[in-house]
Coordinates of C-alpha atoms in Angstrom, one line a residue:
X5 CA 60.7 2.3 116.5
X6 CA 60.9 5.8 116.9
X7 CA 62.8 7.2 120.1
X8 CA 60.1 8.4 122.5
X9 CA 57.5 9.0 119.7
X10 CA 55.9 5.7 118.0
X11 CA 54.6 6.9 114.8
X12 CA 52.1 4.5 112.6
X13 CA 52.9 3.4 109.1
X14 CA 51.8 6.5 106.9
X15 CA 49.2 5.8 103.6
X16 CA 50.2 5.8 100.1
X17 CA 52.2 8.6 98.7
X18 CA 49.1 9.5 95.8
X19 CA 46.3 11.8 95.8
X20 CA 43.6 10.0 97.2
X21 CA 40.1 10.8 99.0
X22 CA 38.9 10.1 102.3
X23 CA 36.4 7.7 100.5
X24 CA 39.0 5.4 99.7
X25 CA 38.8 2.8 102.8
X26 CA 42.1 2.0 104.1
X27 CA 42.0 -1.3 103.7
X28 CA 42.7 -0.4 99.9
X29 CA 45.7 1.7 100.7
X30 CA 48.9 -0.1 99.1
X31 CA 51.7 0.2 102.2
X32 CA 53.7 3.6 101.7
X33 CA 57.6 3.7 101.8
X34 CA 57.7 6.8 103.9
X35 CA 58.9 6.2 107.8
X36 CA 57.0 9.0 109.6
X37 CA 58.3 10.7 112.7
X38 CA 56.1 13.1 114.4
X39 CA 57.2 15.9 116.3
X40 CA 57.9 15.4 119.9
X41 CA 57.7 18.5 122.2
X42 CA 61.2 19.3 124.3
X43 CA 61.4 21.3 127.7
X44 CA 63.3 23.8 125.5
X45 CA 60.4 24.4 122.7
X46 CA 58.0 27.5 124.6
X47 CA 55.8 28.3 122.0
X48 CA 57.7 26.6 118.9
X49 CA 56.0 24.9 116.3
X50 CA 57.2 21.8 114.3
X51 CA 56.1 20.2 111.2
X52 CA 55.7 16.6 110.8
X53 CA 58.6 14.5 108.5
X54 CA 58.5 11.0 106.7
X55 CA 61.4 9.9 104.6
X56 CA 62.9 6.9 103.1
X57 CA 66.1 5.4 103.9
X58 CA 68.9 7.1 101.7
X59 CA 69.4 5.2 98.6
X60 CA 72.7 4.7 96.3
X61 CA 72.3 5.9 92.6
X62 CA 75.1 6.7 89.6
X63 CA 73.5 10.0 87.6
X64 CA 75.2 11.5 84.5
X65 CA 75.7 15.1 85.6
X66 CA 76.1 17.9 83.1
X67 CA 79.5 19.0 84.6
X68 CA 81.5 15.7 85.9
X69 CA 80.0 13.2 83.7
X70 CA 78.7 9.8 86.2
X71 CA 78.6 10.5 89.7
X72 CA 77.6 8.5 92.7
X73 CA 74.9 9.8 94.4
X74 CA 73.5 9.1 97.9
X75 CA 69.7 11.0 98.1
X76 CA 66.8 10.4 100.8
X77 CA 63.5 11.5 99.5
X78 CA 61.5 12.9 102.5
X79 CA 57.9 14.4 103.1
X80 CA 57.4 17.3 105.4
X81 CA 53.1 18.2 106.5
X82 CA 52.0 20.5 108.2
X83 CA 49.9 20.2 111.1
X84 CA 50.7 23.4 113.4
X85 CA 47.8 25.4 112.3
X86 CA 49.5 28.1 110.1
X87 CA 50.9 27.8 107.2
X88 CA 54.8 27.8 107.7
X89 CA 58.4 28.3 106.0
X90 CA 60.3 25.1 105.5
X91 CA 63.8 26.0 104.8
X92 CA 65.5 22.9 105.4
X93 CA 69.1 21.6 105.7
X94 CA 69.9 18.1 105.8
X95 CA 74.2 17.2 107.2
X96 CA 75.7 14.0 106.7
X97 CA 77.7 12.9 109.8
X98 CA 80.0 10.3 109.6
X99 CA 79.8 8.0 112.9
X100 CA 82.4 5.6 112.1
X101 CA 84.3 5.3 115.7
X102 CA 88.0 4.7 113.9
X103 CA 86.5 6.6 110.7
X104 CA 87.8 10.1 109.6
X105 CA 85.9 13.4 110.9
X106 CA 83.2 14.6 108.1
X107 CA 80.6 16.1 107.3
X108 CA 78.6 17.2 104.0
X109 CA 75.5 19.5 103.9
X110 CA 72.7 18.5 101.3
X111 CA 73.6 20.0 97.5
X112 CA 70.5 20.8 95.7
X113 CA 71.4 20.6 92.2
X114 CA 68.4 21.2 89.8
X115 CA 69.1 18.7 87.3
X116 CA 70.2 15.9 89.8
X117 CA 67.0 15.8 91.6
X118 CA 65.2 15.7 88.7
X119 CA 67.3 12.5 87.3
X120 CA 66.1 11.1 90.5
X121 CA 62.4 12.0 90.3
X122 CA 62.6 10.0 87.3
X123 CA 63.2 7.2 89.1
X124 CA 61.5 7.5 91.9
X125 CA 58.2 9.3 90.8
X126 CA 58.1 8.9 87.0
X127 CA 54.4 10.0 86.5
X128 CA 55.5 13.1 88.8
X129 CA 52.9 12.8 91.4
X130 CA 54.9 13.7 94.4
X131 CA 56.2 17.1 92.8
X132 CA 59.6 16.1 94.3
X133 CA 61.4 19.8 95.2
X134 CA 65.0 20.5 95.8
X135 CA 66.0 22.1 99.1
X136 CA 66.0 25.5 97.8
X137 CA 62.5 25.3 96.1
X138 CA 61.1 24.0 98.9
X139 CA 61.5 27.1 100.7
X140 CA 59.7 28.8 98.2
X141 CA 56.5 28.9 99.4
X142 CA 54.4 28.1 102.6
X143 CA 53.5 24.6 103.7
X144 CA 50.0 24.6 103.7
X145 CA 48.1 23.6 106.8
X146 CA 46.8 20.0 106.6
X147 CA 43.2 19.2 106.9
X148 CA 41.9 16.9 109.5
X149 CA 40.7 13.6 108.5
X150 CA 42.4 13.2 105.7
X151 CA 45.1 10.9 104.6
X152 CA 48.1 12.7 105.5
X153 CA 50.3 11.7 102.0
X154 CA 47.6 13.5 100.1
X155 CA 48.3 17.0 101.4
X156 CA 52.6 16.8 101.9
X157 CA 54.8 18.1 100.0
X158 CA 57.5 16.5 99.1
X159 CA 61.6 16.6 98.4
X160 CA 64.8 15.3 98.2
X161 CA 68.3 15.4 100.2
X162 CA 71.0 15.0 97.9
X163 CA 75.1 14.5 98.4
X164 CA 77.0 14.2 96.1
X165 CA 80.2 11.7 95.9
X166 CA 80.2 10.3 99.3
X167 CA 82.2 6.9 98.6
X168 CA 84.9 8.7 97.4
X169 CA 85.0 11.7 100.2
X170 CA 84.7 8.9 103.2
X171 CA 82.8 5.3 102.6
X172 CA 80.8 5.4 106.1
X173 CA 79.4 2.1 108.0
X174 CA 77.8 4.3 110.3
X175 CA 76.3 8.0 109.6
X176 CA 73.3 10.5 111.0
X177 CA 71.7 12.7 108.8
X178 CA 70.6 15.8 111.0
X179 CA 67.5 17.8 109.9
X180 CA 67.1 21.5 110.6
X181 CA 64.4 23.9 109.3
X182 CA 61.4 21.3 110.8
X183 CA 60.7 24.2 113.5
X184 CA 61.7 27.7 114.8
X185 CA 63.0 26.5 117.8
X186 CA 65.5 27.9 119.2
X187 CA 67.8 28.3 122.2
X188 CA 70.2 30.6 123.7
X189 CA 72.9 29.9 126.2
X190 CA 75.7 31.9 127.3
X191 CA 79.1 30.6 127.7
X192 CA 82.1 32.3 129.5
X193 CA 85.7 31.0 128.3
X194 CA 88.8 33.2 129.1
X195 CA 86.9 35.9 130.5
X196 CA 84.7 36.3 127.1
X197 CA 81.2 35.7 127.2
X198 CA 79.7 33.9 124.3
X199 CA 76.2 33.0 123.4
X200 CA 75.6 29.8 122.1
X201 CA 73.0 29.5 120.0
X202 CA 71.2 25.8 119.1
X203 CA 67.9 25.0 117.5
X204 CA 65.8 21.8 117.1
X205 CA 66.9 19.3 115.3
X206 CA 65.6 15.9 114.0
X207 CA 68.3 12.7 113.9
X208 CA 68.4 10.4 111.6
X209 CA 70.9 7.2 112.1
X210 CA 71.5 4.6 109.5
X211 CA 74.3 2.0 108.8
X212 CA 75.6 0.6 106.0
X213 CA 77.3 -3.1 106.3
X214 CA 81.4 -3.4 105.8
X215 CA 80.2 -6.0 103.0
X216 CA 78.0 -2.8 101.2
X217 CA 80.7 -2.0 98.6
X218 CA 79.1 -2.3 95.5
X219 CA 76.7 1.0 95.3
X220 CA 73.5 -1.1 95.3
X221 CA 70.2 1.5 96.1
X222 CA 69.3 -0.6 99.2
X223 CA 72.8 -1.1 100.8
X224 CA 71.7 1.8 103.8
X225 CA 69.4 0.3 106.5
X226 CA 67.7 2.4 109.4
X227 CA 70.0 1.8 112.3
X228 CA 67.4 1.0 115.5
X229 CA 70.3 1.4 117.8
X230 CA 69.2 -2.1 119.3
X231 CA 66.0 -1.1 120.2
X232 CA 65.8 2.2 120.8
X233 CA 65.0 3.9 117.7
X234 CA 66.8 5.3 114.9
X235 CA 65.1 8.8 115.3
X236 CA 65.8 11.5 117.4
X237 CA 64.7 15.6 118.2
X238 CA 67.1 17.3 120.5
X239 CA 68.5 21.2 120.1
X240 CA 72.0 21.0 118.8
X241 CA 74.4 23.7 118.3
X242 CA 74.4 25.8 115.4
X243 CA 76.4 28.5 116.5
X244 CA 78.5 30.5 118.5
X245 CA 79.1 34.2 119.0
X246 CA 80.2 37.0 121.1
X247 CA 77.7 38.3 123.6
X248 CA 77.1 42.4 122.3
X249 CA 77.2 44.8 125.1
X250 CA 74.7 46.9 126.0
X251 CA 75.4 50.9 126.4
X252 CA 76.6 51.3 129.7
X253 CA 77.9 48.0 130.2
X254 CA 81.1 47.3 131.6

């Protein structure tokens, strides 16, 4: 259930026509989440998203030898009209009430991703990119009528080393770069004035049971937060900084 925003179960993640009856369509393993339009938005677009639910993986890396590897393989389409810029980030929030404070922003290491692809697209159909490459160049506009997997393009959130950081039965991923909203606010504290600046954001819960311990790729579940939906858009802080004067100011 998506919070505010029930989104059907998206097609198949291959090329396919719009002959192809859907009756035919094998069940994709994408969750969708459409965008949902907030009072702070004005004229802001949004793309659409889909992802998995992060998986657990041990990859032989070039530098540190066999790491464990937490990765959410995601889908972002385009249906605002103009092609757009996706340059995503994708934090790792630890929710854990008694748990330690962290944090740890998606590391888009090449040769990782590509380990993964392996696995999770070995006839590379999906063209899985890494955050960076993703920002490369435009998402296309989506055509109408058309099954929606066909024209997304795809990537994959990667952290690296998470069990051994902070072993979380309770986390958020929080995705920024879906739209170009953004909000100002300003803030007085001490007699400075400070602008705080936020932008939309798409959350993400999961959970991970105290018994999960052994690094299997399912052990992470969507967390429905008992019925009211494991997905969220809201502007959270990004920022904060000191208001500039203007000339003649006092």
């Amino acid at each position: 259930m998506v919070r505010g925003m029930f989104a059907g179960v998206a097609v198949a993640g291959v090329l396919l026509t719009a002959a192809v009856a859907p009756a035919q369509l094998p069940k994709s393993p994408f969750r969708p989440v459409d965008p949902v339009a907030l009072s702070l938005d004005g004229q802001a677009w949004t793309l659409n998203f889909a992802y998995i639910t992060p998986r657990i993986v041990k990859i032989k890396t070039p530098d540190k030898g066999e790491r464990t590897v937490w990765y959410m393989p995601y889908y972002v389409l385009n249906k605002t009209g103009a092609p757009r810029t996706f340059v995503p980030e994708f934090e790792l929030v630890c929710k854990d009430p008694d748990g330690p404070v962290f944090n740890s922003l998606d590391e888009a290491q090449p040769s990782v991703v590509e380990a993964i692809r392996k696995i999770e697209d070995p006839g590379d159909v999906r063209k899985y990119k890494t955050t960076v490459s993703i920002a490369k160049d435009k998402i296309p506009v989506a055509l109408p009528d058309t099954y929606p997997e066909s024209q997304a393009v795809y990537g994959i959130a990667v952290w690296l080393d998470v069990p051994e950081k902070v072993n979380p039965n309770n986390f958020s991923v929080y995705v920024t770069g879906l739209s170009d909203g953004l909000a100002k606010k300003e803030v007085e504290d001490k007699g400075q004035v400070n602008v705080v600046i936020s932008r939309k954001t798409l959350q993400l819960d999961f959970k991970r049971p105290s018994a999960s311990r052994t690094d299997k790729t399912d052990d992470i579940k969507v967390n429905e937060n008992n019925g009211l939906g494991a997905e969220t858009w809201s502007y959270r802080m990004a920022n904060i900084v000191p208001k500039v004067k203007a000339k003649g100011d006092k």
